[in-house]
C-alpha positions as a printed Julia matrix, in Angstrom:
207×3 Matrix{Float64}:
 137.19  111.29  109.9
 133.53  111.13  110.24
 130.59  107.98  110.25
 130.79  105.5   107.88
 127.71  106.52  105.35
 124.25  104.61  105.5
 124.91  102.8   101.99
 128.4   101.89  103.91
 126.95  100.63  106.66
 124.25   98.28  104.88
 126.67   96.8   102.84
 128.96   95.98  106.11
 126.19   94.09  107.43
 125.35   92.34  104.54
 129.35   91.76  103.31
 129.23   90.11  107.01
 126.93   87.75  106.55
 126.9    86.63  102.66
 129.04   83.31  101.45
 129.93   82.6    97.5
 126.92   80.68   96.17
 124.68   82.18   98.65
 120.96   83.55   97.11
 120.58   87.2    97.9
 118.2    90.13   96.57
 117.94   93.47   95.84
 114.24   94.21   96.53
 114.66   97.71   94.68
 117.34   97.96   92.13
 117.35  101.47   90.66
 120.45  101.91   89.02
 121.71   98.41   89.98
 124.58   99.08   92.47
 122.95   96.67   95.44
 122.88   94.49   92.95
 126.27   94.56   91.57
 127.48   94.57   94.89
 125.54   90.86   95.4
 126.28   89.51   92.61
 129.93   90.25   93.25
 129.59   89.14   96.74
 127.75   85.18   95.6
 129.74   84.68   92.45
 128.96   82.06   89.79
 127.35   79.66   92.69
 125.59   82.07   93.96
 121.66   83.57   93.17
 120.97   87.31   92.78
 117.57   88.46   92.61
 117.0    92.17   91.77
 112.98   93.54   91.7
 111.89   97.11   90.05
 108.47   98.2    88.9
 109.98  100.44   86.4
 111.79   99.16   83.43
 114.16  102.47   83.45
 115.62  100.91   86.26
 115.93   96.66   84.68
 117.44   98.6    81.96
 120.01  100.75   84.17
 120.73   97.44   86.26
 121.41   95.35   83.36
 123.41   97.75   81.53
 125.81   98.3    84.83
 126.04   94.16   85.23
 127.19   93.87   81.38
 129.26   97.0    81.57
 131.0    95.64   84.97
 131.3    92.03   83.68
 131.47   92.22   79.82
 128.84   89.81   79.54
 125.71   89.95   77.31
 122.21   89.89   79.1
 120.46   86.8    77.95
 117.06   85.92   76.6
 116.06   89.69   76.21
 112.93   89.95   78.63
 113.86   91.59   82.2
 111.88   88.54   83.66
 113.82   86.0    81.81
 117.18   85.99   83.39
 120.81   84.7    82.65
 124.08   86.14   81.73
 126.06   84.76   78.97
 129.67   83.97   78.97
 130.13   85.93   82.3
 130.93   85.26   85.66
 128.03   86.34   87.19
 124.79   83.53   85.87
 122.16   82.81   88.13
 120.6    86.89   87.97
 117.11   87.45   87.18
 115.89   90.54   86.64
 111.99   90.82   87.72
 109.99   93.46   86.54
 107.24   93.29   89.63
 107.04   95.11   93.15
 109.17   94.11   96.03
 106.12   93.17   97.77
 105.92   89.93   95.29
 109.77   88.97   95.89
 108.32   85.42   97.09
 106.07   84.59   94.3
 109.46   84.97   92.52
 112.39   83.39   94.28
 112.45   79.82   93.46
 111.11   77.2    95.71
 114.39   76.21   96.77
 116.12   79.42   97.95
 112.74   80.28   99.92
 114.12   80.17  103.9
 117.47   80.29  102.55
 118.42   83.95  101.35
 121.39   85.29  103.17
 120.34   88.87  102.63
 117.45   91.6   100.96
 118.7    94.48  100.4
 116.19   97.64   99.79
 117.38  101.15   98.86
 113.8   102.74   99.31
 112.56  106.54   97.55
 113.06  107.03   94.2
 115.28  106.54   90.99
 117.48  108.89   90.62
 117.06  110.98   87.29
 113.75  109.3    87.09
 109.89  110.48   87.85
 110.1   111.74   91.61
 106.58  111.15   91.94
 107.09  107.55   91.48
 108.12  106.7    95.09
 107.91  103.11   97.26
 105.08  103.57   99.81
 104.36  102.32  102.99
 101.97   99.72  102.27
 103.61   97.85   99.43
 107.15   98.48  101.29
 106.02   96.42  104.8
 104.59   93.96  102.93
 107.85   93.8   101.1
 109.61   93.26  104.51
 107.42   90.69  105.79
 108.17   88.73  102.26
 111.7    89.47  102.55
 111.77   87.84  106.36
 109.78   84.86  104.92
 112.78   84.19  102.65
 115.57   84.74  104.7
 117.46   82.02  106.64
 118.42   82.02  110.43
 121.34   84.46  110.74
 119.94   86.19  107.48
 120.07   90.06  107.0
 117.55   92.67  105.82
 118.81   96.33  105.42
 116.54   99.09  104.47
 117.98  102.5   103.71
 115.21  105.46  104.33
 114.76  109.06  103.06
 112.83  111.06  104.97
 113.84  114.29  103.11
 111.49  113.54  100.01
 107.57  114.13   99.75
 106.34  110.72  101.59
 109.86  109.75  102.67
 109.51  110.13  106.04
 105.55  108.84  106.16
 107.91  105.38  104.65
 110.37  106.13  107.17
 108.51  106.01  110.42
 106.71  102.78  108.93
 109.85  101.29  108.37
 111.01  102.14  111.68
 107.91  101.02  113.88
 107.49   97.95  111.92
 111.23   96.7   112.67
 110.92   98.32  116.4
 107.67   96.26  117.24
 109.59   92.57  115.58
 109.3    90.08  118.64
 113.03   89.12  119.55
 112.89   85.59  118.73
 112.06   86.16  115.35
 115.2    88.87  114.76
 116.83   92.05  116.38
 116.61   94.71  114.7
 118.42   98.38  114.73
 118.4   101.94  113.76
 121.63  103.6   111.97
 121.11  107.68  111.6
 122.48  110.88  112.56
 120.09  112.3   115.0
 120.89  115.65  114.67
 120.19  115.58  111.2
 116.3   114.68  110.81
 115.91  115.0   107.34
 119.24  112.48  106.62
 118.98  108.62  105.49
 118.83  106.25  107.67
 119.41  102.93  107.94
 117.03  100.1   109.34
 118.15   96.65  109.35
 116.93   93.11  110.81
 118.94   90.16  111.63
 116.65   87.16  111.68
 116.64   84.95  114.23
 114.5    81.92  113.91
């Protein structure tokens, strides 16, 4: 039968812990399936917030949203947000780096997100060299436990098998390993006989 896979498992511990009209975000959208999965999960009430530095991947995410919804994308900029005549409204697309998530998320969702998602590496059929990195991707979690609420989630799915995967990957790891326990417990999903496989990091706040 096998382990449920890493992706799986994120999404179980964020399908846990996310309401309708909750405010959630995808700190790295790629090809927008986090962030299909949120929106779907908050509905019309709800607040999705998807980051990318590359527009390849706004333009994947908003194409999957409209394809998935039959909506139009509103105002035309990936920073404007909006979806017309669809059931899925309060997304904003943010062309930035997931270490600026909370310049971004409106005053009033700040201490209240329910869950950050980040699927770290890559984009898939896109420029390999252009990879998250350590530096911008712990600032990125120490913004992302700024803005999330007591009880919140933050999952973080690593690949060590790339060229400065697993530099990312031991960051990841240390960083979540050395959170004191009041402020969240965090854990480790991999297959340890399989070094080079993803593997899943993930923080439950606490306080």
């Amino acid at each position: 039968m096998g382990f449920i896979s890493v992706l799986g498992m994120a999404r179980r511990l964020v399908k846990e812990r996310v309401s309708p009209g909750d405010a959630v975000v995808d700190a790295t959208c790629g090809n927008g399936v986090d962030t299909q999965f949120l929106a779907e999960l908050v509905g019309p009430r709800g607040a999705v917030y998807a980051f990318d530095i590359q527009e390849a991947a706004l333009e994947r995410t908003r194409s999957r949203i409209e394809a998935a919804i039959g909506g139009t994308y509103g105002a035309g900029a990936p920073d404007a947000g909006g979806l017309h005549e669809a059931d899925i409204r309060p997304l904003r697309l943010v062309h930035a780096s997931h270490a600026d998530m909370d310049k971004h998320v409106a005053e009033a969702h700040r201490g209240s997100v329910a869950a950050v998602m980040f699927n770290l590496g890559y984009l898939p059929g896109a420029d390999q060299a252009v990879i998250t990195e350590p530096a911008s991707t712990l600032a990125a979690l120490e913004a992302a436990l700024r803005l999330l609420r007591p009880g919140g989630i933050l999952t973080a799915v690593l690949y060590p098998g790339h060229p400065g995967g697993l530099e990312e990957a031991e960051a990841v790891a240390a960083w979540a390993s050395s959170l004191p326990q009041p402020l969240g417990q965090a854990m480790l999903y991999r297959l340890i006989q399989k070094a080079e496989a993803p593997y899943l990091a993930a923080v439950e706040k606490k306080a």
